[in-house]
Amino acid sequence: MKKYLILFLAVVIFICCKDDDGNPAEGHETVYIRFTPEEITRAGTSEDDLAEEYEIRNLSIFLTEVGSNLITDRFVHQAFSSVDPATAMNYKQVALPLNPSKSGRKDVYVVANCGDIAALNAVANLSGLKALRTPQATAVAGLSIAEGLPMYGESNDMNLEATSVRSSALVMLKRTCAKLRITLAFTDTSWVGGGNAYTIENAAPYTSYVQGYIPAFTSIDMVSYPRIAFAQANAQEFESVAYIYESSSAPHIHIYTELGGEVKDYAVNTGLPLPVRNNLYDIRIEIYSPEGAGTRSSAFLFSIFID
């Protein structure tokens, strides 16, 4: 009898240990949410092919009761429970330590690629979330892709009761900046400029993470990016990509090129679009010499095309 009792206890202990050693992400006190960036909205047909634009380096998640202003749960720089680095979308999934049956339905707000942990921890309600600023664009570096483009997403009345590792809730993230893909083209094959570069002026220094709350800036507040060199695409065309925050003011672009031994500065101050978050703008600037110009090196003009 004692032998059977010992065997029974051993089986019970084994079963308990097996349950304890299971993946905690499959437990009953976990809610799973997956995050992935939206594709950039483009006016033209060219593909958006930079994987770095989809990179999610950190995530902060805020929950409220449906329709409420008060943050009930906050997860700042929440660790990823799984990732998908193999695709361009590069999704991230998190396992939140919440009881699904008690969580029910929530409004979910997400900030991605924000390094200001103190500001994130200070968010207590939606008003504080709307006041949260993106990192500063500067005259030294502009808006850099190196640290991940600031993103934001939300999902109202999300059901958190029935999630799992393989069936997580989904929140789409949207970049808070616009993408400018600039092409400099020389239409005259005998006059292709050298040392081609550009600067962006009248760019917003930051914006709000939450969509629909664009800060108002004066001209003094706006920033100018450093000079950026074009990369040569072919014999007559040069290309570059820049990112600028959404703004109620259009940017200005200055083109610098050396033609006929003279450095020229073309100011593009009109005709450029208002930058809208997550939008791609193809900007083509063509430099040409009018027919019949006496001194071609000093008579070059330009025109712009926006797609």
Coordinates of C-alpha atoms in Angstrom, one line a residue:
M1 CA 0.0 0.0 0.0
K2 CA 2.8 2.4 0.9
K3 CA 4.5 1.7 -2.5
Y4 CA 1.3 2.6 -4.4
L5 CA 0.8 5.8 -2.3
I6 CA 4.4 6.9 -3.1
L7 CA 3.8 6.1 -6.8
F8 CA 0.5 8.1 -6.7
L9 CA 2.3 11.1 -5.1
A10 CA 5.1 11.0 -7.6
V11 CA 2.6 11.1 -10.5
V12 CA 0.8 14.1 -8.9
I13 CA 4.1 15.9 -8.4
F14 CA 5.1 15.2 -12.0
I15 CA 1.8 16.6 -13.3
C16 CA 2.1 19.7 -11.2
C17 CA 5.7 20.3 -12.3
K18 CA 4.7 19.8 -15.9
D19 CA 2.1 22.5 -15.6
D20 CA 4.5 24.9 -13.8
D21 CA 7.1 24.4 -16.5
G22 CA 4.8 25.2 -19.3
N23 CA 5.2 28.3 -21.4
P24 CA 3.9 31.2 -19.2
A25 CA 2.7 33.0 -22.3
E26 CA 0.0 30.2 -22.6
G27 CA -1.3 30.9 -19.1
H28 CA -4.7 32.2 -18.1
E29 CA -3.3 35.6 -16.9
T30 CA -2.0 36.8 -20.2
V31 CA -3.4 39.0 -23.0
Y32 CA -1.6 38.9 -26.4
I33 CA -1.4 41.8 -28.8
R34 CA 0.5 42.0 -32.1
F35 CA 1.7 45.2 -33.7
T36 CA 2.8 46.0 -37.2
P37 CA 3.3 49.3 -39.1
E38 CA 0.9 50.2 -41.9
E39 CA 2.4 50.5 -45.4
I40 CA 3.2 54.1 -46.4
T41 CA 0.4 55.7 -48.4
R42 CA 1.7 56.7 -51.8
A43 CA 0.2 58.8 -54.6
G44 CA 2.2 57.1 -57.3
T45 CA 2.9 53.5 -58.1
S46 CA 6.5 53.2 -56.9
E47 CA 7.1 50.7 -54.1
D48 CA 8.2 51.7 -50.6
D49 CA 11.1 49.3 -50.1
L50 CA 13.1 50.4 -47.0
A51 CA 12.8 47.8 -44.2
E52 CA 14.1 50.3 -41.7
E53 CA 10.9 52.3 -42.1
Y54 CA 9.0 49.4 -40.5
E55 CA 11.4 48.9 -37.6
I56 CA 9.8 48.8 -34.1
R57 CA 12.5 49.3 -31.5
N58 CA 10.2 49.8 -28.5
L59 CA 6.5 49.7 -27.6
S60 CA 4.5 51.4 -24.9
I61 CA 0.9 50.4 -24.4
F62 CA -1.9 52.3 -22.6
L63 CA -5.3 50.9 -21.8
T64 CA -8.6 52.6 -20.8
E65 CA -12.1 51.5 -20.2
V66 CA -14.1 51.9 -23.4
G67 CA -14.8 55.6 -23.9
S68 CA -12.9 56.6 -20.8
N69 CA -10.2 59.3 -20.5
L70 CA -8.4 57.6 -17.6
I71 CA -5.4 55.2 -18.2
T72 CA -6.1 52.0 -16.3
D73 CA -3.0 50.0 -17.3
R74 CA 0.3 51.2 -18.6
F75 CA 3.2 49.1 -20.1
V76 CA 6.2 51.3 -20.9
H77 CA 8.8 49.7 -23.2
Q78 CA 7.0 46.3 -22.9
A79 CA 9.3 43.4 -23.8
F80 CA 8.5 41.5 -27.0
S81 CA 7.2 38.0 -26.6
S82 CA 7.8 37.2 -30.3
V83 CA 9.0 38.9 -33.4
D84 CA 9.0 38.4 -37.1
P85 CA 12.2 39.9 -38.5
A86 CA 12.0 37.8 -41.7
T87 CA 9.4 40.1 -43.4
A88 CA 9.4 43.7 -44.3
M89 CA 6.4 44.3 -42.0
N90 CA 8.5 43.1 -39.0
Y91 CA 5.7 42.6 -36.5
K92 CA 6.2 42.5 -32.8
Q93 CA 4.0 40.6 -30.3
V94 CA 3.7 41.2 -26.6
A95 CA 2.2 39.2 -23.7
L96 CA 0.6 41.5 -21.2
P97 CA 0.2 40.2 -17.6
L98 CA -3.6 40.7 -17.5
N99 CA -6.5 38.5 -16.7
P100 CA -8.4 38.2 -20.0
S101 CA -11.8 37.5 -18.3
K102 CA -11.4 40.6 -16.2
S103 CA -10.0 42.8 -19.0
G104 CA -13.0 42.4 -21.2
R105 CA -13.1 45.1 -23.8
K106 CA -10.7 48.1 -23.7
D107 CA -9.5 51.0 -25.7
V108 CA -5.9 50.4 -26.6
Y109 CA -3.4 53.2 -27.4
V110 CA 0.2 52.4 -28.6
V111 CA 3.3 54.6 -28.9
A112 CA 6.3 53.1 -30.7
N113 CA 9.9 54.3 -30.9
C114 CA 9.7 56.8 -28.1
G115 CA 12.8 56.9 -25.9
D116 CA 11.5 59.3 -23.3
I117 CA 10.6 56.8 -20.5
A118 CA 9.9 59.6 -18.0
A119 CA 7.4 61.2 -20.3
L120 CA 5.7 57.8 -21.0
N121 CA 5.5 57.0 -17.3
A122 CA 3.9 60.4 -16.6
V123 CA 0.9 59.7 -19.0
A124 CA -2.1 59.3 -16.7
N125 CA -5.0 60.1 -19.1
L126 CA -5.7 60.7 -22.8
S127 CA -5.0 64.4 -22.4
G128 CA -1.5 63.5 -21.3
L129 CA -1.1 61.1 -24.2
K130 CA -2.2 63.7 -26.7
A131 CA 0.5 66.0 -25.3
L132 CA 3.2 63.5 -25.8
R133 CA 5.8 64.8 -28.3
T134 CA 7.9 62.9 -30.8
P135 CA 11.7 63.2 -30.7
Q136 CA 13.1 66.5 -31.9
A137 CA 14.2 67.0 -35.5
T138 CA 17.4 69.0 -35.4
A139 CA 19.6 71.1 -37.7
V140 CA 22.4 68.6 -37.1
A141 CA 20.6 65.4 -38.1
G142 CA 17.1 66.3 -39.3
L143 CA 14.7 63.4 -38.6
S144 CA 16.9 60.3 -38.5
I145 CA 15.7 56.8 -39.3
A146 CA 18.5 55.3 -37.2
E147 CA 16.5 55.2 -33.9
G148 CA 13.2 54.0 -35.6
L149 CA 10.6 56.4 -37.0
P150 CA 8.1 57.5 -34.3
M151 CA 4.8 55.6 -34.7
Y152 CA 1.3 55.6 -33.1
G153 CA -1.7 53.3 -33.3
E154 CA -5.0 52.8 -31.4
S155 CA -7.9 50.4 -31.4
N156 CA -11.1 51.2 -29.7
D157 CA -13.4 48.7 -28.0
M158 CA -10.9 45.8 -28.5
N159 CA -11.9 42.4 -27.1
L160 CA -9.0 41.1 -24.9
E161 CA -10.9 38.1 -23.6
A162 CA -10.0 35.5 -26.3
T163 CA -6.4 36.1 -27.3
S164 CA -3.6 33.6 -27.5
V165 CA -0.1 33.2 -28.8
R166 CA -1.4 32.1 -32.2
S167 CA -4.5 34.3 -32.2
S168 CA -3.5 37.7 -30.8
A169 CA -5.3 41.0 -31.2
L170 CA -3.9 43.3 -33.8
V171 CA -3.1 47.0 -33.7
M172 CA -1.7 48.8 -36.8
L173 CA 0.9 51.5 -36.3
K174 CA 1.2 54.6 -38.4
R175 CA 4.4 56.7 -38.8
T176 CA 4.1 60.3 -37.5
C177 CA 6.2 61.6 -40.4
A178 CA 6.0 61.9 -44.2
K179 CA 8.6 60.5 -46.5
L180 CA 10.0 62.7 -49.3
R181 CA 11.7 60.8 -52.2
I182 CA 13.5 63.5 -54.1
T183 CA 14.9 63.1 -57.6
L184 CA 17.2 65.7 -59.2
A185 CA 17.3 65.3 -63.0
F186 CA 19.4 67.1 -65.6
T187 CA 17.6 67.1 -69.0
D188 CA 20.6 68.3 -70.9
T189 CA 23.1 65.4 -71.3
S190 CA 26.0 67.8 -71.9
W191 CA 25.3 69.8 -68.7
V192 CA 25.1 67.4 -65.7
G193 CA 25.9 69.1 -62.4
G194 CA 28.4 67.9 -59.8
G195 CA 28.5 67.9 -56.1
N196 CA 24.7 67.6 -56.0
A197 CA 23.1 68.2 -52.6
Y198 CA 20.0 69.7 -51.0
T199 CA 18.7 71.1 -47.7
I200 CA 15.1 71.0 -46.3
E201 CA 13.9 74.1 -44.6
N202 CA 10.7 75.1 -42.8
A203 CA 10.3 71.6 -41.3
A204 CA 8.3 71.0 -38.1
P205 CA 10.6 70.3 -35.1
Y206 CA 8.3 67.6 -33.7
T207 CA 4.6 66.6 -33.7
S208 CA 2.2 64.8 -31.4
Y209 CA 2.2 61.0 -31.4
V210 CA -1.6 61.0 -31.4
Q211 CA -3.0 61.7 -34.8
G212 CA -5.1 64.9 -35.3
Y213 CA -3.1 67.0 -32.8
I214 CA -0.6 68.9 -35.0
P215 CA 1.2 71.6 -32.9
A216 CA 1.1 75.2 -34.2
F217 CA 4.5 76.6 -34.9
T218 CA 5.8 80.0 -35.9
S219 CA 8.4 80.5 -38.6
I220 CA 11.0 80.9 -35.9
D221 CA 10.2 77.4 -34.5
M222 CA 10.7 75.6 -37.8
V223 CA 14.0 73.8 -38.4
S224 CA 16.4 73.5 -41.3
Y225 CA 18.0 70.1 -42.0
P226 CA 21.7 69.8 -42.7
R227 CA 23.0 69.6 -46.3
I228 CA 22.3 66.1 -47.7
A229 CA 24.2 64.7 -50.7
F230 CA 22.3 63.0 -53.5
A231 CA 23.2 59.5 -54.6
Q232 CA 23.6 59.0 -58.3
A233 CA 20.9 56.8 -59.8
N234 CA 22.0 57.0 -63.5
A235 CA 23.9 59.3 -65.8
Q236 CA 21.4 62.2 -65.5
E237 CA 19.5 61.5 -62.3
F238 CA 20.3 61.7 -58.6
E239 CA 18.1 60.6 -55.7
S240 CA 17.7 60.9 -51.9
V241 CA 15.1 60.2 -49.2
A242 CA 14.2 62.4 -46.3
Y243 CA 11.6 62.3 -43.5
I244 CA 9.7 65.2 -42.1
Y245 CA 7.0 65.4 -39.4
E246 CA 3.5 66.2 -40.4
S247 CA 2.9 69.9 -40.4
S248 CA 0.4 72.6 -41.3
S249 CA 3.2 74.3 -43.3
A250 CA 4.8 73.0 -46.5
P251 CA 8.6 72.5 -46.5
H252 CA 11.1 74.4 -48.7
I253 CA 13.9 72.7 -50.6
H254 CA 17.2 74.2 -51.7
I255 CA 19.1 72.4 -54.4
Y256 CA 22.9 72.9 -54.7
T257 CA 24.8 71.9 -57.9
E258 CA 27.9 72.9 -59.8
L259 CA 27.3 73.8 -63.4
G260 CA 29.9 75.2 -65.8
G261 CA 32.3 75.8 -62.9
E262 CA 29.7 77.8 -60.9
V263 CA 27.8 76.6 -57.8
K264 CA 24.1 77.2 -58.1
D265 CA 21.4 77.3 -55.5
Y266 CA 17.8 76.6 -56.6
A267 CA 15.2 77.5 -54.0
V268 CA 12.0 75.5 -54.2
N269 CA 9.7 77.5 -51.9
T270 CA 6.3 76.9 -53.6
G271 CA 4.4 74.0 -54.9
L272 CA 5.5 71.5 -52.3
P273 CA 2.8 69.5 -50.5
L274 CA 1.8 69.7 -46.9
P275 CA 3.4 66.7 -45.2
V276 CA 0.8 64.2 -43.9
R277 CA 1.9 61.4 -41.6
N278 CA 2.6 58.1 -43.2
N279 CA 2.4 59.5 -46.7
L280 CA 5.1 59.2 -49.4
Y281 CA 5.7 62.1 -51.8
D282 CA 7.8 61.6 -55.0
I283 CA 9.3 65.0 -55.8
R284 CA 11.1 65.3 -59.1
I285 CA 13.1 68.5 -59.8
E286 CA 14.3 68.9 -63.4
I287 CA 17.1 71.3 -64.3
Y288 CA 17.4 72.4 -67.9
S289 CA 18.7 75.2 -70.1
P290 CA 16.2 77.2 -72.3
E291 CA 16.8 77.0 -76.0
G292 CA 18.6 80.0 -77.4
A293 CA 20.2 81.0 -74.1
G294 CA 23.4 82.9 -74.7
T295 CA 25.5 81.6 -71.8
R296 CA 24.1 78.2 -70.9
S297 CA 26.0 77.8 -67.7
S298 CA 24.3 80.9 -66.2
A299 CA 20.8 80.4 -67.7
F300 CA 19.8 77.1 -66.2
L301 CA 16.2 76.9 -64.9
F302 CA 14.3 74.3 -63.0
S303 CA 10.8 72.8 -62.7
I304 CA 9.2 70.5 -60.2
F305 CA 6.8 67.6 -60.4
I306 CA 5.0 66.1 -57.4
D307 CA 3.5 62.6 -57.4

